[in-house]
């Protein structure tokens, strides 16, 4: 059972006004929503609350107005699309606090009301208590259904959860149970794939995973730093030579924790970083001074697949190569497909997320084959780093 409170823990909801923090920060071009995934994500929670007789007040941020009322960053244009997705009437309130819209909220006849961008108030990002109390006065319960903002100690994320009876929404619960199954309480052996450009941006991740997983597969630009730390010449590759000691420290910590680190044994190299340049595959220790490592080679992929075949759980963050530039997506694509296949055969629970990972898996055509792909970049990364996310801490059962 999850350690977080759920909607059922809130008791009777009939006739109550429930504040729901969603992430409605959808991509828009010229007033048109280009991807409505985030609107759809909150629908199950809204539906459940309506079924239980509650009135729903939706809260979200939109863009970065930095505490000022910026008309272009109003949430009002989402009212129609939300009504269509939720299949109920939705009205819009021109504020998100009781002092601004208590009357309008009380008069509205719609089952769902969308409140204005929380970030129009400077108190949102500073988690100002008076602002949180003013928002809280609009409802009698709070639901956080926005995992993607839960690494932020903002008023509409943590402030409200500390003031009102609070619980995780259904989208949040789905995200949490996938992440818990992969990292908090996973079936062993566990493999982690960590790729991406630099070691420096993923020190927390590497450190945490090295102590928790059984196999740590390292690819991408960051593998070059590890290879170099082992005395291997990586030529003109992207490499943080000044982090050699850090890389050695991570390898030592992994060793102490019984975690095996797997680095590429062969690599794909080129002299220019552009689409389809002349390139070759060579053993990882035979890179020439003027060559750059841009992908892992097929022998490495074979080895990495062997590791995954012996594991029950996979956690993946970051591409194994410069996947946006053909043909350097091949390693990422091959491993992602294999992980997707193992998942579909019921042999592997696979959870991926953070930054470019979603794009890399989608490009590989493997996104839907994974058990769970988290689209919440920063929040997922912080979870994988083992950090306590303030928005989640506020929903823990022990906090009741
Ligand atoms: P990150 O956001 O840290 O996950 O890094 C993703 C970026 O790392 C992508 O833009 C990739 O193109 C880049 N990347 C992965 N492998 C390499 C490599 N061997 N050399 C240069 N860039 C790489």
Coordinates of C-alpha atoms and ligand atoms in Angstrom, one line a residue:
X1 CA 0.0 0.0 0.0
X2 CA 1.2 3.5 -0.8
X3 CA 2.5 5.7 1.9
X4 CA 0.5 8.6 0.5
X5 CA -3.0 9.6 1.3
X6 CA -5.6 8.9 -1.4
X7 CA -9.0 10.4 -2.2
X8 CA -10.7 7.7 -0.2
X9 CA -8.9 8.9 2.9
X10 CA -10.7 12.2 2.6
X11 CA -14.1 10.7 3.7
X12 CA -17.4 12.1 2.6
X13 CA -17.1 14.5 -0.3
X14 CA -20.7 15.1 -1.2
X15 CA -21.5 18.8 -1.3
X16 CA -17.9 19.9 -0.6
X17 CA -15.7 22.2 -2.7
X18 CA -12.5 20.5 -3.5
X19 CA -9.4 22.3 -4.7
X20 CA -7.5 20.2 -7.2
X21 CA -3.9 21.2 -8.2
X22 CA -3.3 20.0 -11.7
X23 CA -0.5 20.8 -14.2
X24 CA -2.4 22.5 -17.0
X25 CA 0.7 24.1 -18.4
X26 CA 0.0 22.8 -21.9
X27 CA 2.1 23.8 -24.9
X28 CA 0.3 26.5 -26.9
X29 CA 1.0 28.2 -30.3
X30 CA -1.0 31.3 -31.2
X31 CA -3.7 30.4 -28.6
X32 CA -4.1 26.8 -29.9
X33 CA -3.2 23.9 -27.6
X34 CA -0.7 21.7 -29.5
X35 CA -0.8 18.8 -27.0
X36 CA -3.7 18.3 -24.5
X37 CA -2.1 15.3 -22.6
X38 CA -2.0 17.4 -19.4
X39 CA -5.7 18.3 -19.6
X40 CA -6.6 14.6 -20.2
X41 CA -4.4 13.6 -17.2
X42 CA -6.6 15.2 -14.6
X43 CA -9.9 13.9 -16.1
X44 CA -10.1 10.7 -14.0
X45 CA -9.7 12.6 -10.7
X46 CA -12.3 15.2 -11.7
X47 CA -14.7 12.4 -12.7
X48 CA -14.2 10.6 -9.5
X49 CA -14.8 13.7 -7.4
X50 CA -17.9 14.6 -9.4
X51 CA -19.2 11.0 -8.9
X52 CA -18.8 11.5 -5.2
X53 CA -20.9 14.7 -5.4
X54 CA -18.1 17.2 -4.9
X55 CA -17.6 20.6 -6.7
X56 CA -14.2 20.8 -8.3
X57 CA -12.0 23.9 -8.3
X58 CA -9.1 23.4 -10.6
X59 CA -5.8 25.2 -9.8
X60 CA -2.7 25.4 -12.0
X61 CA 0.2 27.5 -13.0
X62 CA 0.7 28.5 -16.6
X63 CA 4.1 29.8 -17.9
X64 CA 6.3 32.1 -15.9
X65 CA 4.4 35.3 -15.1
X66 CA 6.7 35.8 -12.1
X67 CA 4.0 37.1 -9.7
X68 CA 2.4 39.5 -12.2
X69 CA -1.0 39.4 -14.0
X70 CA 0.0 38.8 -17.6
X71 CA -3.2 38.5 -19.8
X72 CA -1.4 36.2 -22.3
X73 CA -0.7 33.7 -19.5
X74 CA -4.3 33.5 -18.4
X75 CA -5.8 30.0 -18.0
X76 CA -9.1 31.2 -19.5
X77 CA -8.5 29.8 -23.0
X78 CA -8.4 26.3 -21.5
X79 CA -12.0 26.5 -20.2
X80 CA -13.6 25.2 -23.5
X81 CA -11.1 22.5 -24.2
X82 CA -11.4 21.3 -20.5
X83 CA -15.2 21.2 -20.8
X84 CA -14.9 19.1 -23.9
X85 CA -12.5 16.6 -22.4
X86 CA -14.3 16.4 -19.0
X87 CA -17.7 16.3 -20.7
X88 CA -19.2 18.7 -18.1
X89 CA -19.7 22.4 -17.9
X90 CA -16.7 24.3 -16.8
X91 CA -16.7 28.0 -15.9
X92 CA -13.7 30.3 -15.3
X93 CA -13.0 32.5 -12.3
X94 CA -10.7 35.5 -12.7
X95 CA -8.6 34.7 -9.6
X96 CA -7.6 31.8 -7.4
X97 CA -8.1 33.2 -3.9
X98 CA -11.2 33.7 -1.7
X99 CA -10.6 37.5 -1.6
X100 CA -10.7 37.6 -5.4
X101 CA -13.4 35.1 -6.4
X102 CA -15.2 33.7 -3.4
X103 CA -18.4 35.3 -4.6
X104 CA -18.1 34.2 -8.2
X105 CA -17.3 30.7 -7.1
X106 CA -20.3 30.5 -4.8
X107 CA -22.6 31.8 -7.6
X108 CA -21.3 29.6 -10.4
X109 CA -23.6 26.8 -11.3
X110 CA -21.0 24.6 -13.1
X111 CA -19.7 21.4 -11.4
X112 CA -16.2 22.4 -12.4
X113 CA -14.5 25.8 -12.1
X114 CA -11.1 26.7 -13.5
X115 CA -9.3 29.2 -11.4
X116 CA -6.8 31.7 -12.7
X117 CA -3.0 31.1 -13.0
X118 CA -1.6 30.7 -9.5
X119 CA 1.6 32.3 -10.5
X120 CA -0.1 35.7 -11.1
X121 CA 0.5 36.0 -7.3
X122 CA 4.0 36.5 -6.0
X123 CA 3.1 34.4 -3.0
X124 CA 2.8 31.2 -5.1
X125 CA 6.5 30.7 -5.7
X126 CA 7.5 32.0 -2.3
X127 CA 4.9 29.7 -0.6
X128 CA 3.5 32.6 1.3
X129 CA 1.3 31.5 4.1
X130 CA -1.3 34.3 3.8
X131 CA -1.7 33.6 0.1
X132 CA -2.1 29.8 0.7
X133 CA -4.7 30.5 3.4
X134 CA -6.6 32.8 1.0
X135 CA -6.7 30.0 -1.7
X136 CA -7.5 27.4 0.9
X137 CA -10.6 29.4 2.0
X138 CA -12.2 28.4 -1.3
X139 CA -12.5 24.7 -0.4
X140 CA -12.6 22.2 2.3
X141 CA -10.2 19.6 0.9
X142 CA -7.1 19.6 -1.4
X143 CA -6.0 17.1 -4.0
X144 CA -2.6 17.2 -5.6
X145 CA -2.8 15.6 -9.1
X146 CA 0.3 17.3 -10.4
X147 CA 3.4 15.1 -9.8
X148 CA 5.3 17.2 -12.3
X149 CA 5.3 20.2 -9.9
X150 CA 5.7 18.3 -6.6
X151 CA 9.4 19.1 -6.4
X152 CA 8.4 22.7 -5.9
X153 CA 7.6 24.0 -2.5
X154 CA 5.0 26.4 -3.9
X155 CA 1.8 27.6 -2.2
X156 CA -0.6 25.6 -4.4
X157 CA 1.5 22.5 -4.0
X158 CA 2.7 22.3 -0.4
X159 CA 1.0 25.3 1.2
X160 CA -2.5 24.0 0.6
X161 CA -1.6 20.5 1.6
X162 CA -0.5 21.8 5.0
X163 CA -3.7 23.8 5.5
X164 CA -6.5 21.5 4.2
X165 CA -7.1 17.8 4.5
X166 CA -5.1 16.6 1.5
X167 CA -4.6 13.6 -0.8
X168 CA -3.0 12.4 -4.0
X169 CA -5.2 12.4 -7.1
X170 CA -5.5 9.4 -9.5
X171 CA -2.8 10.6 -12.0
X172 CA -0.5 11.3 -9.1
X173 CA -1.2 7.9 -7.6
X174 CA -0.4 6.2 -10.9
X175 CA 2.9 8.0 -11.2
X176 CA 3.8 7.3 -7.5
X177 CA 3.0 3.6 -7.7
X178 CA 5.2 3.2 -10.8
X179 CA 8.1 5.0 -9.3
X180 CA 7.8 3.2 -6.0
X181 CA 7.7 -0.1 -7.8
X182 CA 10.9 0.8 -9.6
X183 CA 13.0 2.3 -6.9
X184 CA 11.5 2.3 -3.4
X185 CA 10.4 -1.3 -3.3
X186 CA 11.6 -3.0 -6.5
X187 CA 11.9 -6.6 -7.5
X188 CA 15.6 -7.4 -7.7
X189 CA 17.8 -7.6 -9.7
X190 CA 17.4 -4.0 -10.7
X191 CA 19.2 -2.4 -13.6
X192 CA 19.5 1.3 -14.2
X193 CA 20.4 2.9 -17.5
X194 CA 21.8 6.3 -17.2
X195 CA 22.8 8.3 -20.2
X196 CA 22.8 11.9 -21.4
X197 CA 25.4 14.5 -21.9
X198 CA 27.2 15.2 -18.7
X199 CA 28.1 13.6 -15.4
X200 CA 27.9 17.0 -13.7
X201 CA 24.1 17.3 -14.2
X202 CA 23.5 13.8 -12.9
X203 CA 25.8 13.4 -9.9
X204 CA 22.9 13.0 -7.5
X205 CA 21.3 10.4 -9.8
X206 CA 24.4 8.3 -10.3
X207 CA 25.2 8.4 -6.5
X208 CA 21.7 7.3 -5.5
X209 CA 21.4 4.6 -8.1
X210 CA 24.9 3.2 -7.5
X211 CA 23.8 2.4 -3.9
X212 CA 20.3 1.1 -4.8
X213 CA 20.5 -1.0 -8.0
X214 CA 22.3 -4.2 -8.9
X215 CA 23.5 -3.1 -12.4
X216 CA 24.3 0.5 -13.5
X217 CA 24.6 0.8 -17.3
X218 CA 26.2 4.1 -18.2
X219 CA 26.1 5.5 -21.8
X220 CA 25.9 8.8 -23.5
X221 CA 28.4 11.6 -23.2
X222 CA 28.8 10.8 -19.5
X223 CA 30.2 7.4 -20.2
X224 CA 33.2 9.2 -21.7
X225 CA 34.0 10.8 -18.4
X226 CA 34.0 7.3 -16.8
X227 CA 36.1 5.8 -19.6
X228 CA 38.6 8.7 -19.2
X229 CA 38.7 8.2 -15.5
X230 CA 39.8 4.6 -16.1
X231 CA 42.7 5.9 -18.2
X232 CA 41.1 5.3 -21.6
X233 CA 41.7 7.9 -24.4
X234 CA 38.3 9.3 -25.5
X235 CA 39.9 11.6 -28.2
X236 CA 37.8 14.7 -28.9
X237 CA 34.7 13.4 -27.2
X238 CA 32.5 15.4 -24.9
X239 CA 34.2 14.6 -21.6
X240 CA 34.4 16.3 -18.2
X241 CA 38.0 15.5 -17.4
X242 CA 37.9 17.5 -14.2
X243 CA 35.3 15.0 -12.8
X244 CA 37.6 12.0 -13.1
X245 CA 37.9 11.8 -9.3
X246 CA 34.1 12.0 -8.9
X247 CA 33.6 9.3 -11.5
X248 CA 36.2 7.1 -9.6
X249 CA 34.3 7.8 -6.4
X250 CA 31.0 6.7 -7.9
X251 CA 32.6 3.5 -9.2
X252 CA 34.1 2.8 -5.7
X253 CA 30.7 3.5 -4.0
X254 CA 29.0 1.2 -6.5
X255 CA 31.6 -1.5 -5.8
X256 CA 31.0 -1.2 -2.0
X257 CA 27.3 -1.5 -2.5
X258 CA 27.5 -4.6 -4.7
X259 CA 26.4 -2.7 -7.8
X260 CA 28.1 -3.6 -11.1
X261 CA 28.9 -0.7 -13.4
X262 CA 28.7 -1.5 -17.2
X263 CA 30.4 0.9 -19.6
X264 CA 30.5 0.7 -23.4
X265 CA 33.0 -1.8 -24.7
X266 CA 32.7 -0.5 -28.2
X267 CA 31.7 2.9 -29.5
X268 CA 30.6 4.7 -32.7
X269 CA 32.9 7.6 -33.5
X270 CA 33.0 10.5 -36.0
X271 CA 35.3 13.5 -36.7
X272 CA 32.3 15.8 -37.1
X273 CA 29.2 16.2 -35.1
X274 CA 26.4 16.5 -37.7
X275 CA 23.8 14.3 -39.4
X276 CA 25.3 11.3 -41.2
X277 CA 29.0 12.1 -41.2
X278 CA 31.6 9.5 -42.0
X279 CA 31.8 7.3 -38.9
X280 CA 33.1 4.0 -37.7
X281 CA 32.6 1.5 -34.8
X282 CA 35.7 0.6 -32.8
X283 CA 36.6 -0.8 -29.4
X284 CA 36.2 1.8 -26.6
X285 CA 39.9 2.0 -26.1
X286 CA 40.8 2.6 -29.8
X287 CA 39.4 6.0 -30.3
X288 CA 41.8 8.4 -32.2
X289 CA 42.7 11.8 -30.9
X290 CA 40.5 13.6 -33.5
X291 CA 37.4 11.4 -33.1
X292 CA 34.3 11.9 -31.0
X293 CA 32.3 9.1 -29.3
X294 CA 28.7 9.7 -30.3
X295 CA 27.0 6.4 -29.6
X296 CA 27.5 3.1 -28.0
X297 CA 28.4 0.2 -30.4
X298 CA 26.5 -3.0 -31.1
X299 CA 28.7 -5.2 -28.8
X300 CA 27.9 -2.8 -25.9
X301 CA 24.2 -3.0 -26.7
X302 CA 24.4 -6.8 -26.8
X303 CA 26.0 -6.8 -23.3
X304 CA 23.5 -4.3 -22.0
X305 CA 20.6 -6.5 -23.3
X306 CA 22.2 -9.5 -21.5
X307 CA 22.1 -7.5 -18.3
X308 CA 18.4 -6.6 -18.8
X309 CA 17.5 -10.2 -19.6
X310 CA 18.7 -11.2 -16.1
X311 CA 16.9 -8.4 -14.3
X312 CA 13.3 -7.9 -13.1
X313 CA 13.2 -4.1 -12.9
X314 CA 14.6 -1.3 -15.0
X315 CA 14.9 2.3 -14.4
X316 CA 16.0 4.5 -17.3
X317 CA 17.1 8.1 -17.6
X318 CA 19.0 9.6 -20.5
X319 CA 19.9 8.5 -24.0
X320 CA 22.9 6.3 -24.8
X321 CA 24.1 8.5 -27.6
X322 CA 23.5 11.8 -29.5
X323 CA 20.1 10.4 -30.5
X324 CA 18.8 13.5 -32.3
X325 CA 21.5 13.2 -34.9
X326 CA 21.4 10.2 -37.2
X327 CA 22.8 7.6 -37.1
X328 CA 23.8 8.0 -33.4
X329 CA 20.3 7.0 -32.2
X330 CA 21.0 3.3 -33.0
X331 CA 22.3 2.3 -29.6
X332 CA 19.5 3.9 -27.7
X333 CA 16.9 2.6 -30.1
X334 CA 18.1 -1.0 -29.9
X335 CA 18.3 -1.1 -26.1
X336 CA 14.9 0.7 -25.8
X337 CA 13.3 -1.8 -28.1
X338 CA 14.8 -4.8 -26.2
X339 CA 13.6 -3.3 -22.9
X340 CA 10.1 -2.7 -24.3
X341 CA 10.0 -6.3 -25.6
X342 CA 11.1 -7.8 -22.3
X343 CA 8.4 -5.7 -20.6
X344 CA 5.7 -6.9 -23.0
X345 CA 6.8 -10.5 -22.4
X346 CA 6.1 -9.8 -18.7
X347 CA 9.8 -10.3 -17.7
X348 CA 10.7 -6.8 -16.8
X349 CA 9.0 -3.8 -15.0
X350 CA 10.4 -0.8 -16.8
X351 CA 10.1 2.8 -15.7
X352 CA 11.7 5.7 -17.6
X353 CA 11.6 9.4 -17.3
X354 CA 13.3 12.8 -17.0
X355 CA 14.4 15.3 -19.6
X356 CA 15.2 13.9 -23.1
X357 CA 14.4 10.3 -22.2
X358 CA 10.8 10.5 -23.2
X359 CA 11.7 11.9 -26.6
X360 CA 14.4 9.2 -27.1
X361 CA 12.0 6.4 -26.2
X362 CA 9.3 7.8 -28.4
X363 CA 11.7 8.1 -31.3
X364 CA 12.7 4.4 -30.7
X365 CA 9.0 3.5 -30.9
X366 CA 9.4 1.9 -27.5
X367 CA 7.5 4.4 -25.3
X368 CA 4.2 2.5 -25.2
X369 CA 6.0 -0.8 -24.5
X370 CA 7.5 0.4 -21.2
X371 CA 5.5 -0.2 -18.0
X372 CA 5.6 3.6 -17.2
X373 CA 7.1 6.6 -18.8
X374 CA 7.1 9.7 -16.6
X375 CA 6.8 13.0 -18.5
X376 CA 7.5 15.0 -15.4
X377 CA 11.1 16.0 -16.1
X378 CA 12.5 17.7 -13.0
X379 CA 10.2 16.0 -10.5
X380 CA 11.1 12.5 -11.9
X381 CA 14.8 13.2 -11.8
X382 CA 14.6 14.4 -8.2
X383 CA 12.7 11.3 -7.2
X384 CA 15.3 9.1 -9.0
X385 CA 18.0 11.1 -7.1
X386 CA 16.4 10.0 -3.9
X387 CA 15.4 13.5 -2.9
X388 CA 12.3 14.1 -0.7
X389 CA 9.8 16.0 -2.9
X390 CA 8.1 18.7 -0.8
X391 CA 4.7 18.3 -2.5
X392 CA 4.8 14.6 -1.7
X393 CA 6.0 14.9 1.8
X394 CA 2.9 16.9 2.5
X395 CA 0.8 14.0 1.3
X396 CA 2.4 11.3 3.4
X397 CA 0.1 9.4 5.7
X398 CA 2.2 10.0 8.8
X399 CA 1.5 13.7 8.2
X400 CA -2.2 13.3 8.9
Ligands
LIG1 P1 20.5 14.9 -20.8 O1 19.5 16.0 -20.9 O2 21.6 15.1 -19.8 O3 19.8 13.6 -20.6 O4 21.3 14.8 -22.1 C1 20.7 14.5 -23.3 C2 21.6 14.9 -24.4 O5 22.8 14.2 -24.4 C3 21.0 14.7 -25.8 O6 20.8 15.9 -26.4 C4 22.1 13.9 -26.5 O7 22.3 14.3 -27.8 C5 23.3 14.2 -25.7 N1 24.3 13.1 -25.8 C6 24.2 11.8 -25.5 N2 25.3 11.1 -25.8 C7 26.2 12.0 -26.3 C8 27.6 11.9 -26.8 N3 28.2 10.7 -26.8 N4 28.2 13.0 -27.2 C9 27.5 14.2 -27.1 N5 26.2 14.4 -26.7 C10 25.6 13.3 -26.3

